[in-house]
Structures are given as structure tokens and as C-alpha cells.
Amino acid sequence: MSAGIDNESLEVVLGSLRDFAKQHFPPELLLDYDARDAMPVELVREMCGPELGIQLLFVPEEFGGMGGGAFDIYRCCEEMARVDVGVATGLLATFLGSDPIRVGGTPEQRARWLGRIADEGILMAYGATEPEAGSDLAALKTTATPVLEDGRVVAYRLNGRKQWISNGGEAEVATILANAPGGPSWFVIEAGTEGFAHERPEDKHGIRLSNTAALTLDDAQVPVDQLVGAVEGQGLQQALAVFGFTRLMVAAFGVGAGWAALDRAIAYSTERVQAGAPLSEKQAYTHKLIVPHAVRLEVGRAYIEETAAALDALDTPEGAYITEGAIAKYLATEAGNAAAEASIQALGGYGYTREYMVEKIKRDVRITTIYEGTSEIMEMSVGRDRWQLHLKTRGEHYRELAATLDRLQAEHPSCGAGTAALASRALAEVFERARVGRLTRSQHVLFRLGELAAHAEGAASLCRRAAAAAAGGLPEKADRRFAPEALAAMARIAAREAALAVADGGLRWIAGSSGAAAADGDGLPAALGLPHLHEAQRGLMEDMDAVADALYERSSSSVGGT
Ligand SMILES: Cc1cc2nc3c(=O)[nH]c(=O)nc-3n(C[C@H](O)[C@H](O)[C@H](O)COP(=O)(O)OP(=O)(O)OC[C@H]3O[C@@H](n4cnc5c(N)ncnc54)[C@H](O)[C@@H]3O)c2cc1C
């Protein structure tokens, strides 16, 4: 992955994508495909054709692509998901399918297959999941048996079944993870290969504009030069190596779909009059159904942007920032899901009908907390990694983050960093109590630590983003929807929420665990800094008013009606 394309080119790509969507994906057409449970295959192919060529962003320059970086890809994924998460999934599948080749392929394999994506716009599929191997990919059962000629391996025969494969029924080429004698390995297989077939598309809850199908491999033979990387046993490392940015892509889907729903609710609420005034002027409406979701989506965005920038700064990003990718995915997809759910409520009975789209968006965005690793697997990954960091730094990791945030607060007193520092210190205390009480032997506690860490880090990230915006220091390619003052108000709200979540969760899981006595449950509230956290809630309502004003583009708060 390179540092990507220049900002001007990115804006051109995003503009073209918007124009294409406006022209080819009007809401009526999306609803029609959704009702028919059909993938608009020709349109997805057209997106990879000469007019738009969106796939080029994902392909390195040396193979005829544009060589987009993680930041470019996030912006593009958000834009695609705003249109339709199913269509976006069809495009993502090609990127995922080619990932093992991009990361682990020989130069010839990369030139051949990535070149075909760039030149021909082929669709690809990524065949990892199996009926009995989902979150635990290592349990895979598909086999790759070497075919020998004169004592030399000339091919592999693949046998097994892959489940829930996006583009499974449409892709020209798939990558398949299978157990070779040397261990799990990726193989490239072309549609039409004897013994390689797909089943009928799944009847899904959402993303009905994407094709999801099981793949069957019955003595399907692939030539030896289609073993990715030409060495057996690299498959799981190759799959892991790209998680940092494939999870960012799905995170961007969460932000895009969440905003697609919330923006509809915002627009609706300015028109819909109840009890004598538009709903947008009802504080209990905006402060429950709109504002908190806007804040959480922007927390997700802040974390995505920081992680994307960090990936783009590396010469070899493969294998880097996997935990950060998990945090971004967790925060952004959970926020997207909740925002879409709230948007149905915000439209009342209309939201519950298909016509107003939020019902479809809610069904679509739901997948983002499941594929590319479920939210629980994200919690596990974050919990484990941050637990290791806590032990390795002898409890200093989150204290150091708190000290950095305190310094930021001193420089930018309005960006909420002081409260985010309280959250971080409370988190350090929770981790330490968990260590003393040996509480992470409970799987649930470990996962909850992952959740709390994600919230604290997400809030800290938005505080840094708000401070950067105030100082005119956002990355060139950053989203600029909100003015620095609005971002600062959002950051303060997020920091307060994270601080309370950490304290509340910490109290709950430490006091609620059998090791609580060892963890000194009695002194816990004070050690977590609870009085300070409560004090930090001061100003919350004014900030929520300010965010509502920013979302509704009004100069000062006029809300409060009944
Ligand atoms: C529409 C769709 C498209 C998809 N596209 C693709 C694709 O293109 N390619 C591909 O390879 N796969 C694809 N998938 C598969 C997807 O990545 C998996 O469904 C996902 O990883 C979860 O695996 P699973 O369904 O087997 O659930 P499981 O792993 O069985 O999980 C079931 C539940 O248990 C929880 N859980 C799992 N393990 C643990 C644990 N150790 N501790 C606690 N809780 C746990 C999970 O969080 C989840 O809530 C797709 C799935 C869908 C639905």
C-alpha cells in the first residue's frame, strides 16, 4: 500500500462516484433490486469499466491501477456505502479476493491477477469462511491435495465447501483458503474450472443487492502456479496481514451507511411538524435520536482517519495496526448500526416502511458488525492486545495516553481531552484491578475490557481530531463536514460518554467478578476518579444543543419545545 493518490485526484474519484450513483442508482432502483433480492451485476461491472474505473483505486500503480492508500480507500468506501452497502460489498469482495495475491503473491501472480482487475474489471470472490470455520478460520476443512507428475507437484486438487461468499455466484476468479500438506494456503481458481461450482444466492436479511453464495469444490484442479506465493502454509498469515486496512474498509461502510440513514432523519425532521413545530426543534427528539449518533459516527471516523494515516505513513503496512483496525471497525460499525436503528424511530411509522429507505439501510448496515470479523471478535482482539500492553508496560500504557491527553488539553482547552484523560486513567485502573484479581481468566471480562478500551481510545481520537481541526492541522484528505467548534463539542460529548462507560463498566465487571475482594472493590469508585468523572459531565446539555445546531445548520439553539 502506498501513501496513495493526491488530494485533487481523490476528490475527482469521489465526485465521479457521486455522479455515477446519482445517475445509475436512484432510490427507486435500489428499492426494486432489494425487493427482488437481486444484485445489479451489470451496474457493478460498469463501475469497474472505462467510465468510472473504481477498481483502479484498489490496484497498485505498477499493475495498471491508481495505487490508492488506506485513506483514499476509506473515503471511497464511505461514499459507496452511502449509496448502498450491498453494491459496496460487491466491490469490496474483489478487493478482498485479490488481497492474498497482493500481499503474498509472486511478482508474476500479482502482475497476472491484479493486472486483470485493472484492465478487465473482473469481479473476484474471497473464499475463507466454511460451514464450520467462521470466526475460527483455523478450523477449516477444505483440502488441497498435490497432483504429482514425475515426482513434481504440477497442480492441486481442491475439495471442500465455502460458505457465505460475496460475489460467489458472479466472480470470474476466486481465492480459496485450503489445507495443503504444508498448512493453510491460498489458491486462485477461475470460474468454469471443472469441479468448482456455486450454489444459489442466499436469501438475506440485508445487502440484498450483493450476491452471497456457497462455493463447492469437488476435485477442482488448479495449476501449481496458482498456489499464492508458491509456498504452502502461508495462508493464515496472509489473511491476517491485511486486516489492518480491510477492517478499515468495513468501518467506513459503517460510517457511510450510518450517515446515509441519519441524514435522512435530519432532513425528515425539518419537514415533519408535530405539536406545532418541526421535530428538528424538539430537544428530546434531537438529543436522543440524532445528536448521540452523529457523535458516535464521528468517533468512528476519527479513529478510521488516524489509523488510515498511520498505515499510509508506513513503507510496509502489511500486518500493521491490526488492533487499531479492529477498534475502528468495532466503533464505526456499531455506531452505524445504532444510527440506522435510531433513524427508523426518527421517521416514526414512515421509517418502518420500505419507501423511506432507512428501513433498508438498517438491514444493510447490520452485516458490518458480522463480516470481516464479528464485533465480539473485535472485542476479543482489542481486549487481548491491550491487556498485553498493560502487562508489558507495567500498567503505564493508558496512564501515558492520559498524560498526552492532559498536555493536549492544556494546548486546546475546548477539545475535551481532559475528560478523555480521565477515561484513560480510569481504564488503567480497571486493567490493573483486573490483573490483581486475575479477572481476565473470565472470557467475558476480557471482552468487556476490549469494549471499554475501544470507547476510551475512540474518544481520545476524536479529541485529537477536534484539536487538529482547531489548529488547521487536519490531514489534507480528511472529511471536513463539521467546523472545528462543532467537532470540539462532539469531542467533549464523546469524552464524557467514554469516561462514564469506563467507570460504569469497570465497577460492574470488577465488583461483579469473584475476584472482587482481591481487586479491593470498596476503594474502587474513588480510584476510578468517579467524582471527577461526574464533575466532567457539566456542560453536556449545552454541547448537545451546539451539536444539534451544527447538524441543522442554525445559528443558535431554539430547541426545547414539547
Ligand atoms: C452476507 C455475508 C457475506 C459474507 N462474505 C464473505 C466473503 O466474501 N468471504 C468469506 O470468507 N466470508 C464471508 N462471510 C462470512 C463472515 O465473515 C462470517 O459469517 C463471520 O466471520 C462470522 O463467522 P460465522 O458466521 O461462522 O459465525 P461464528 O464464528 O460461528 O459466530 C457466531 C457467534 O459467536 C460469536 N463467537 C465466535 N467465536 C467466539 C469466541 N471465540 N468467543 C465468543 N464468541 C464467539 C460471534 O461473535 C457470533 O456472534 C460473509 C457473511 C455474510 C453473512
Coordinates of C-alpha atoms in Angstrom, one line a residue, residues 13-551:
V13 CA -12.7 10.0 -7.8
L14 CA -15.2 10.8 -5.1
G15 CA -17.0 13.3 -7.4
S16 CA -17.2 10.7 -10.2
L17 CA -18.6 8.1 -7.8
R18 CA -21.3 10.5 -6.6
D19 CA -22.2 11.4 -10.2
F20 CA -22.3 7.7 -11.2
A21 CA -24.5 6.9 -8.2
K22 CA -26.9 9.8 -8.9
Q23 CA -27.3 8.7 -12.5
H24 CA -27.4 4.9 -12.1
F25 CA -28.6 4.2 -8.5
P26 CA -31.7 6.3 -7.8
P27 CA -33.6 5.2 -4.7
E28 CA -36.4 3.6 -6.6
L29 CA -34.0 1.3 -8.5
L30 CA -32.2 0.3 -5.2
L31 CA -35.6 -0.5 -3.6
D32 CA -36.6 -2.5 -6.6
Y33 CA -33.4 -4.6 -6.6
D34 CA -33.7 -5.0 -2.8
A35 CA -37.3 -6.3 -3.2
R36 CA -36.3 -8.7 -5.9
D37 CA -33.2 -9.8 -3.9
A38 CA -31.0 -9.3 -6.9
M39 CA -27.5 -8.0 -7.5
P40 CA -27.3 -5.3 -10.2
V41 CA -24.3 -7.1 -11.7
E42 CA -24.1 -5.1 -14.8
L43 CA -24.0 -1.8 -12.9
V44 CA -21.3 -3.1 -10.6
R45 CA -19.3 -4.2 -13.6
E46 CA -19.9 -0.8 -15.1
M47 CA -18.4 0.7 -12.0
C48 CA -15.3 -1.2 -12.9
G49 CA -15.5 -0.2 -16.5
P50 CA -13.9 2.6 -18.5
E51 CA -16.4 5.3 -17.4
L52 CA -15.7 5.1 -13.6
G53 CA -12.9 2.5 -13.1
I54 CA -13.4 2.5 -9.4
Q55 CA -11.4 -0.7 -9.0
L56 CA -8.3 1.1 -10.1
L57 CA -8.1 2.8 -6.8
F58 CA -7.5 -0.6 -5.1
V59 CA -4.8 -1.8 -7.6
P60 CA -1.1 -0.7 -7.2
E61 CA 0.2 1.6 -9.9
E62 CA 2.7 -1.0 -11.2
F63 CA -0.2 -3.2 -12.2
G64 CA -2.1 -0.5 -14.0
G65 CA -4.1 0.8 -11.1
M66 CA -4.1 4.2 -9.3
G67 CA -2.5 2.9 -6.1
G68 CA -4.9 4.3 -3.6
G69 CA -3.7 4.4 0.0
A70 CA -5.7 3.4 3.1
F71 CA -7.1 7.0 3.5
D72 CA -8.2 7.1 -0.2
I73 CA -9.9 3.7 0.2
Y74 CA -11.7 4.7 3.4
R75 CA -13.1 7.8 1.7
C76 CA -14.2 5.8 -1.3
C77 CA -15.7 3.0 0.8
E78 CA -17.7 5.5 2.9
E79 CA -19.0 7.1 -0.3
M80 CA -20.0 3.7 -1.8
A81 CA -21.8 2.7 1.4
R82 CA -23.8 5.9 1.4
V83 CA -25.2 4.7 -1.8
D84 CA -25.7 1.0 -1.0
V85 CA -23.8 -1.4 1.3
G86 CA -24.7 -4.3 -0.9
V87 CA -23.1 -2.7 -4.0
A88 CA -20.2 -1.6 -1.9
T89 CA -19.8 -5.3 -0.8
G90 CA -19.7 -6.4 -4.4
L91 CA -16.7 -4.1 -4.9
L92 CA -15.1 -4.9 -1.6
A93 CA -15.2 -8.6 -2.4
T94 CA -12.9 -8.1 -5.4
F95 CA -10.5 -6.2 -3.2
L96 CA -10.7 -8.9 -0.5
G97 CA -10.4 -11.7 -3.1
S98 CA -7.2 -10.1 -4.5
D99 CA -5.7 -9.4 -1.1
P100 CA -3.9 -12.7 -0.6
I101 CA -2.3 -12.2 -4.0
R102 CA -1.4 -8.5 -3.4
V103 CA 0.1 -9.4 0.0
G104 CA 1.6 -12.8 -0.7
G105 CA 1.7 -13.5 -4.4
T106 CA 4.8 -13.9 -6.5
P107 CA 5.6 -11.0 -8.9
E108 CA 4.1 -13.0 -11.8
Q109 CA 0.9 -13.7 -9.9
R110 CA 0.5 -10.1 -8.9
A111 CA 1.0 -8.9 -12.4
R112 CA -1.4 -11.5 -13.8
W113 CA -4.3 -11.2 -11.5
L114 CA -4.1 -7.6 -10.3
G115 CA -3.5 -6.7 -13.9
R116 CA -6.8 -8.4 -14.9
I117 CA -8.6 -6.5 -12.2
A118 CA -7.2 -3.2 -13.5
D119 CA -7.5 -4.0 -17.3
E120 CA -10.7 -6.1 -17.5
G121 CA -12.5 -5.1 -14.3
I122 CA -13.1 -8.7 -13.4
L123 CA -15.0 -9.4 -10.2
M124 CA -13.4 -11.6 -7.6
A125 CA -14.5 -13.5 -4.5
Y126 CA -12.7 -14.3 -1.3
G127 CA -13.3 -17.8 -0.1
A128 CA -12.2 -18.1 3.5
T129 CA -15.3 -19.0 5.6
E130 CA -16.6 -22.5 5.8
P131 CA -19.8 -24.1 7.3
E132 CA -17.8 -25.0 10.4
A133 CA -15.0 -22.4 10.2
G134 CA -16.2 -18.8 10.7
S135 CA -14.6 -16.7 13.4
D136 CA -12.2 -19.6 13.9
L137 CA -10.7 -19.9 10.4
A138 CA -8.0 -22.3 11.6
A139 CA -10.8 -25.0 11.8
L140 CA -11.1 -25.0 8.0
K141 CA -11.6 -28.4 6.4
T142 CA -11.2 -27.7 2.7
T143 CA -8.2 -29.6 1.4
A144 CA -5.6 -29.1 -1.3
T145 CA -4.0 -32.3 -2.5
P146 CA -0.9 -32.1 -4.6
V147 CA -1.1 -33.7 -8.0
L148 CA 2.3 -35.2 -8.9
E149 CA 3.8 -35.8 -12.3
D150 CA 7.3 -37.4 -12.5
G151 CA 7.6 -36.7 -8.8
R152 CA 6.9 -33.0 -9.2
V153 CA 3.9 -31.1 -8.0
V154 CA 2.1 -29.8 -11.1
A155 CA -1.3 -28.9 -9.6
Y156 CA -3.6 -29.1 -6.6
R157 CA -7.0 -30.8 -6.3
L158 CA -9.3 -28.8 -4.1
N159 CA -12.1 -30.4 -2.1
G160 CA -14.5 -28.7 0.3
R161 CA -17.1 -26.1 0.7
K162 CA -17.0 -22.3 1.3
Q163 CA -19.9 -20.6 3.0
W164 CA -21.3 -17.0 2.6
I165 CA -19.0 -15.9 -0.2
S166 CA -19.7 -12.4 -1.5
N167 CA -19.8 -12.4 -5.4
G168 CA -19.7 -16.2 -5.0
G169 CA -22.1 -16.7 -7.9
E170 CA -20.8 -13.9 -10.1
A171 CA -17.0 -13.7 -9.8
E172 CA -14.7 -14.6 -12.6
V173 CA -11.9 -15.5 -10.2
A174 CA -11.8 -16.6 -6.5
T175 CA -9.2 -17.1 -4.0
I176 CA -9.7 -20.2 -1.8
L177 CA -8.1 -20.9 1.5
A178 CA -7.4 -24.7 1.8
N179 CA -5.3 -27.0 3.8
A180 CA -2.3 -28.2 1.8
P181 CA 0.2 -30.7 3.3
G182 CA 2.3 -27.7 4.4
G183 CA -0.6 -25.9 6.0
P184 CA -3.4 -23.4 5.1
S185 CA -2.7 -21.9 1.7
W186 CA -4.5 -19.6 -0.8
F187 CA -5.2 -20.8 -4.3
V188 CA -6.5 -18.8 -7.2
I189 CA -9.3 -20.5 -9.1
E190 CA -11.2 -19.4 -12.2
A191 CA -14.9 -19.8 -12.6
G192 CA -15.7 -22.6 -15.0
T193 CA -12.9 -24.8 -13.6
E194 CA -14.3 -28.4 -13.6
G195 CA -15.5 -29.4 -10.1
F196 CA -15.8 -25.8 -9.0
A197 CA -19.4 -24.6 -8.6
H198 CA -21.6 -22.2 -6.6
E199 CA -25.0 -22.7 -5.0
R200 CA -28.0 -20.4 -5.4
P201 CA -27.8 -17.0 -3.7
E202 CA -28.6 -16.8 -0.1
D203 CA -32.0 -15.1 0.9
K204 CA -30.5 -12.5 3.2
H205 CA -31.8 -10.0 5.8
G206 CA -30.0 -7.1 4.1
I207 CA -27.4 -6.2 1.4
R208 CA -29.7 -7.9 -1.0
L209 CA -28.0 -6.1 -3.8
S210 CA -25.0 -8.2 -3.2
N211 CA -24.6 -11.8 -4.3
T212 CA -23.7 -14.2 -1.4
A213 CA -23.4 -17.9 -2.3
A214 CA -21.7 -21.1 -1.1
L215 CA -18.9 -22.5 -3.2
T216 CA -18.3 -26.2 -3.7
L217 CA -15.0 -27.7 -4.7
D218 CA -15.2 -31.3 -5.8
D219 CA -11.8 -32.4 -7.1
A220 CA -11.4 -28.9 -8.7
Q221 CA -7.9 -28.8 -10.1
V222 CA -5.7 -25.7 -10.2
P223 CA -2.2 -25.5 -11.7
V224 CA 0.6 -25.2 -9.3
D225 CA 1.3 -21.6 -10.3
Q226 CA -2.0 -20.7 -8.7
L227 CA -0.7 -21.5 -5.2
V228 CA -0.4 -18.0 -3.9
G229 CA 3.2 -17.2 -3.1
A230 CA 4.3 -20.5 -4.5
V231 CA 4.9 -21.8 -0.9
E232 CA 2.4 -23.8 1.2
G233 CA 1.4 -22.9 4.7
Q234 CA 1.4 -19.0 4.4
G235 CA -2.4 -18.7 4.2
L236 CA -3.4 -17.6 7.7
Q237 CA -0.5 -15.1 7.9
Q238 CA -1.5 -13.7 4.5
A239 CA -5.1 -13.4 5.7
L240 CA -4.1 -11.6 8.9
A241 CA -1.7 -9.3 7.2
V242 CA -4.4 -7.2 5.6
F243 CA -6.8 -7.0 8.5
G244 CA -5.5 -3.5 9.4
F245 CA -7.0 -2.0 6.3
T246 CA -9.7 -4.4 5.2
R247 CA -11.3 -3.8 8.6
L248 CA -11.0 -0.1 8.0
M249 CA -13.0 -0.5 4.8
V250 CA -15.8 -2.2 6.6
A251 CA -15.5 0.5 9.3
A252 CA -16.0 3.1 6.5
F253 CA -19.1 1.2 5.4
G254 CA -20.5 1.7 9.0
V255 CA -19.8 5.4 8.9
G256 CA -21.2 5.8 5.3
A257 CA -24.4 3.8 5.9
G258 CA -24.9 5.4 9.4
W259 CA -24.7 8.9 8.0
A260 CA -26.9 7.9 5.0
A261 CA -29.6 7.0 7.5
L262 CA -29.1 9.8 9.9
D263 CA -29.0 12.5 7.1
R264 CA -32.4 11.2 6.0
A265 CA -33.7 11.5 9.6
I266 CA -32.3 15.0 9.9
A267 CA -33.9 16.1 6.6
Y268 CA -37.2 14.5 7.6
S269 CA -37.3 16.1 11.0
T270 CA -37.1 19.6 9.5
E271 CA -40.3 18.9 7.5
R272 CA -42.3 16.9 9.9
V273 CA -44.4 19.1 12.1
Q274 CA -45.8 17.6 15.4
A275 CA -47.2 19.6 18.3
G276 CA -46.9 22.8 16.4
A277 CA -43.3 22.7 15.4
P278 CA -40.9 20.7 13.3
L279 CA -39.4 17.7 15.1
S280 CA -36.0 19.2 14.5
E281 CA -36.9 21.8 17.1
K282 CA -37.9 19.2 19.7
Q283 CA -34.9 18.8 22.0
A284 CA -35.9 15.4 23.4
Y285 CA -36.1 14.2 19.7
T286 CA -32.8 15.6 18.5
H287 CA -30.9 14.8 21.7
K288 CA -32.0 11.2 21.8
L289 CA -32.3 10.2 18.1
I290 CA -29.9 12.4 16.2
V291 CA -27.1 14.0 18.3
P292 CA -25.6 11.0 20.1
H293 CA -25.5 9.0 16.9
A294 CA -23.8 11.9 15.0
V295 CA -21.2 12.0 17.8
R296 CA -20.6 8.2 17.7
L297 CA -20.3 8.2 14.0
E298 CA -17.7 10.9 14.2
V299 CA -15.8 9.0 16.9
G300 CA -15.7 6.1 14.4
R301 CA -14.5 8.4 11.7
A302 CA -11.8 9.9 13.9
Y303 CA -10.4 6.5 14.6
I304 CA -10.5 5.4 11.0
E305 CA -8.7 8.6 9.8
E306 CA -6.0 8.2 12.4
T307 CA -5.4 4.6 11.6
A308 CA -5.5 5.2 7.8
A309 CA -3.0 8.0 8.1
A310 CA -0.8 5.8 10.2
L311 CA -1.0 2.9 7.7
D312 CA -0.2 5.3 4.8
A313 CA 2.9 6.5 6.7
L314 CA 4.5 3.1 6.6
D315 CA 6.6 1.6 3.8
T316 CA 5.3 -1.8 4.6
P317 CA 1.8 -1.5 6.1
E318 CA 1.0 -5.2 5.8
G319 CA 0.5 -6.7 9.2
A320 CA 0.4 -3.3 10.9
Y321 CA -2.3 -1.7 13.0
I322 CA -4.5 -4.8 13.2
T323 CA -5.8 -3.9 16.7
E324 CA -6.4 -0.3 15.5
G325 CA -8.3 -1.7 12.5
A326 CA -10.4 -3.7 14.9
I327 CA -11.1 -0.7 17.1
A328 CA -12.1 1.3 14.1
K329 CA -14.4 -1.4 12.8
Y330 CA -16.0 -2.0 16.2
L331 CA -16.7 1.6 16.9
A332 CA -17.8 2.6 13.4
T333 CA -20.0 -0.4 12.6
E334 CA -21.7 -0.4 16.0
A335 CA -22.3 3.4 15.5
G336 CA -23.6 2.9 12.0
N337 CA -26.0 0.2 13.1
A338 CA -27.3 2.2 16.0
A339 CA -27.7 5.3 13.9
A340 CA -29.7 3.4 11.3
E341 CA -31.9 2.0 14.0
A342 CA -32.5 5.4 15.6
S343 CA -33.3 6.8 12.1
I344 CA -36.2 4.4 11.7
Q345 CA -37.5 5.6 15.1
A346 CA -36.9 9.2 14.0
L347 CA -39.2 8.7 11.0
G348 CA -41.9 7.1 13.1
G349 CA -44.3 5.0 11.1
Y350 CA -42.8 6.2 7.8
G351 CA -39.4 4.9 8.9
Y352 CA -40.9 1.4 9.3
T353 CA -42.0 1.3 5.6
R354 CA -39.7 0.5 2.7
E355 CA -40.3 3.7 0.8
Y356 CA -38.3 5.9 3.1
M357 CA -35.1 3.9 2.7
V358 CA -33.9 4.0 6.4
E359 CA -35.5 0.5 6.9
K360 CA -33.3 -0.8 4.0
I361 CA -30.2 0.9 5.3
K362 CA -30.8 -0.6 8.7
R363 CA -31.0 -4.1 7.2
D364 CA -27.9 -3.4 5.1
V365 CA -25.6 -2.0 7.7
R366 CA -26.3 -4.9 10.0
I367 CA -23.8 -7.0 8.2
T368 CA -20.9 -4.7 9.0
T369 CA -20.9 -6.0 12.6
I370 CA -20.7 -9.6 11.4
Y371 CA -18.4 -9.9 8.3
E372 CA -14.7 -9.3 8.3
G373 CA -14.8 -10.4 12.0
T374 CA -17.8 -10.0 14.3
S375 CA -18.0 -7.3 16.9
E376 CA -17.3 -9.9 19.6
I377 CA -14.1 -11.0 17.8
M378 CA -13.1 -7.3 17.6
E379 CA -13.7 -7.1 21.4
M380 CA -11.5 -10.1 21.9
S381 CA -8.8 -8.8 19.6
V382 CA -8.7 -5.4 21.3
G383 CA -9.0 -6.9 24.8
R384 CA -6.2 -9.3 24.3
D385 CA -3.9 -6.8 22.7
R386 CA -4.4 -4.0 25.2
W387 CA -4.2 -6.5 28.0
Q388 CA -0.7 -7.5 26.8
L389 CA 0.2 -3.8 26.5
H390 CA -0.9 -3.2 30.1
L391 CA 1.3 -6.1 31.3
K392 CA 4.2 -5.2 29.1
T393 CA 4.2 -1.5 30.2
R394 CA 3.5 -2.4 33.9
G395 CA 0.3 -0.6 33.8
E396 CA 1.7 2.6 32.2
H397 CA 0.1 2.3 28.7
Y398 CA -3.2 4.1 29.5
R399 CA -1.6 6.4 32.0
E400 CA 0.8 7.6 29.3
L401 CA -2.1 8.1 27.0
A402 CA -3.8 10.1 29.8
A403 CA -0.7 12.3 30.2
T404 CA -0.6 13.0 26.5
L405 CA -4.3 14.0 26.6
D406 CA -3.6 16.3 29.6
R407 CA -1.0 18.1 27.5
L408 CA -3.4 18.4 24.6
Q409 CA -6.0 19.8 27.0
A410 CA -3.5 22.4 28.1
E411 CA -2.9 23.5 24.5
H412 CA -6.5 23.2 23.3
P413 CA -8.8 23.6 26.4
S414 CA -12.0 23.1 24.4
C415 CA -11.3 19.8 22.7
G416 CA -12.4 17.5 25.6
A417 CA -9.0 15.9 26.0
G418 CA -9.0 16.5 29.8
T419 CA -12.1 14.3 30.1
A420 CA -10.7 11.7 27.7
A421 CA -7.6 11.7 30.0
L422 CA -9.9 10.8 33.0
A423 CA -11.4 8.0 30.9
S424 CA -7.9 6.7 30.1
R425 CA -6.8 6.9 33.7
A426 CA -9.9 5.1 34.9
L427 CA -9.2 2.4 32.3
A428 CA -5.7 2.0 33.5
E429 CA -7.1 1.4 37.0
V430 CA -9.7 -1.1 35.7
F431 CA -7.0 -3.1 33.9
E432 CA -4.8 -3.0 37.0
R433 CA -7.6 -4.2 39.2
A434 CA -8.4 -6.9 36.7
R435 CA -4.7 -8.0 36.8
V436 CA -4.6 -8.1 40.6
G437 CA -7.9 -10.0 40.8
R438 CA -6.9 -12.3 37.8
L439 CA -10.2 -11.4 36.3
T440 CA -9.3 -11.9 32.6
R441 CA -9.5 -15.6 33.2
S442 CA -13.2 -14.8 32.6
Q443 CA -13.6 -14.5 28.9
H444 CA -16.5 -12.1 29.3
V445 CA -14.3 -9.7 31.4
L446 CA -11.6 -9.8 28.8
F447 CA -14.1 -8.9 26.0
R448 CA -15.6 -6.1 28.1
L449 CA -12.1 -4.7 28.7
G450 CA -11.8 -4.7 24.9
E451 CA -15.0 -2.8 24.6
L452 CA -14.0 -0.2 27.3
A453 CA -10.6 0.3 25.7
A454 CA -12.2 0.9 22.3
H455 CA -14.5 3.6 23.8
A456 CA -11.7 5.3 25.6
E457 CA -9.4 5.3 22.6
G458 CA -12.2 6.4 20.3
A459 CA -13.0 9.4 22.4
A460 CA -9.3 10.3 22.7
S461 CA -9.1 10.1 18.9
L462 CA -12.0 12.5 18.4
C463 CA -10.4 14.9 20.9
R464 CA -7.2 14.9 18.9
R465 CA -9.2 15.4 15.7
A466 CA -11.0 18.4 17.2
A467 CA -7.7 19.9 18.4
A468 CA -6.2 19.3 14.9
A469 CA -9.2 20.9 13.2
A470 CA -9.0 24.0 15.6
A471 CA -5.3 24.3 14.7
G472 CA -5.9 23.9 11.0
G473 CA -4.0 20.7 11.1
L474 CA -6.4 18.0 9.8
P475 CA -4.9 15.8 7.1
E476 CA -5.4 17.2 3.6
K477 CA -7.7 14.3 2.7
A478 CA -9.8 14.4 5.9
D479 CA -13.5 14.8 5.9
R480 CA -14.5 18.4 6.6
R481 CA -18.2 18.3 7.1
F482 CA -18.1 19.9 10.6
A483 CA -16.5 23.2 11.6
P484 CA -13.9 23.0 14.4
E485 CA -16.3 24.3 17.1
A486 CA -18.8 21.6 16.3
L487 CA -16.1 18.9 16.3
A488 CA -14.9 20.2 19.7
A489 CA -18.5 19.9 21.1
M490 CA -18.8 16.4 19.7
A491 CA -15.4 15.5 21.2
R492 CA -16.4 16.8 24.7
I493 CA -19.7 14.7 24.5
A494 CA -17.8 11.6 23.4
A495 CA -15.2 12.0 26.1
R496 CA -17.8 12.3 28.8
E497 CA -19.6 9.3 27.5
A498 CA -16.5 7.2 27.3
A499 CA -15.4 8.3 30.8
L500 CA -18.7 7.2 32.3
A501 CA -18.7 4.0 30.2
V502 CA -15.3 3.0 31.5
A503 CA -16.2 3.8 35.1
D504 CA -19.5 2.1 35.0
G505 CA -18.2 -1.0 33.1
G506 CA -15.1 -1.1 35.4
L507 CA -17.2 -1.0 38.5
R508 CA -19.6 -3.6 37.2
W509 CA -17.1 -6.2 36.0
I510 CA -14.6 -5.8 38.8
A511 CA -17.1 -5.7 41.6
G512 CA -19.2 -8.4 39.8
S513 CA -16.3 -10.8 39.5
S514 CA -15.5 -13.5 42.0
G515 CA -12.0 -12.0 42.4
A516 CA -13.5 -8.7 43.5
A517 CA -12.1 -9.0 47.1
A518 CA -8.6 -9.2 45.7
A519 CA -9.4 -6.2 43.5
D520 CA -10.4 -4.1 46.5
G521 CA -13.9 -3.4 45.4
D522 CA -14.5 -0.9 48.2
G523 CA -12.0 1.7 47.2
L524 CA -12.8 1.3 43.5
P525 CA -15.1 4.3 42.9
A526 CA -12.6 6.7 44.3
A527 CA -9.7 5.0 42.4
L528 CA -11.7 5.4 39.2
G529 CA -12.0 9.1 39.9
L530 CA -15.7 9.0 39.9
P531 CA -16.3 12.4 41.5
H532 CA -14.1 13.9 38.7
L533 CA -16.0 12.0 36.0
H534 CA -19.3 13.3 37.4
E535 CA -17.9 16.8 37.5
A536 CA -16.8 16.5 33.9
Q537 CA -20.5 16.0 32.8
R538 CA -21.0 19.7 33.4
G539 CA -21.8 21.4 30.2
L540 CA -23.2 18.3 28.5
M541 CA -26.6 19.8 27.6
E542 CA -25.0 23.0 26.1
D543 CA -22.8 20.8 24.0
M544 CA -25.6 18.7 22.8
D545 CA -27.5 21.9 21.9
A546 CA -24.5 23.1 20.0
V547 CA -24.1 19.8 18.0
A548 CA -27.8 19.9 17.2
D549 CA -27.4 23.5 15.9
A550 CA -24.4 22.4 13.7
L551 CA -26.4 19.4 12.3

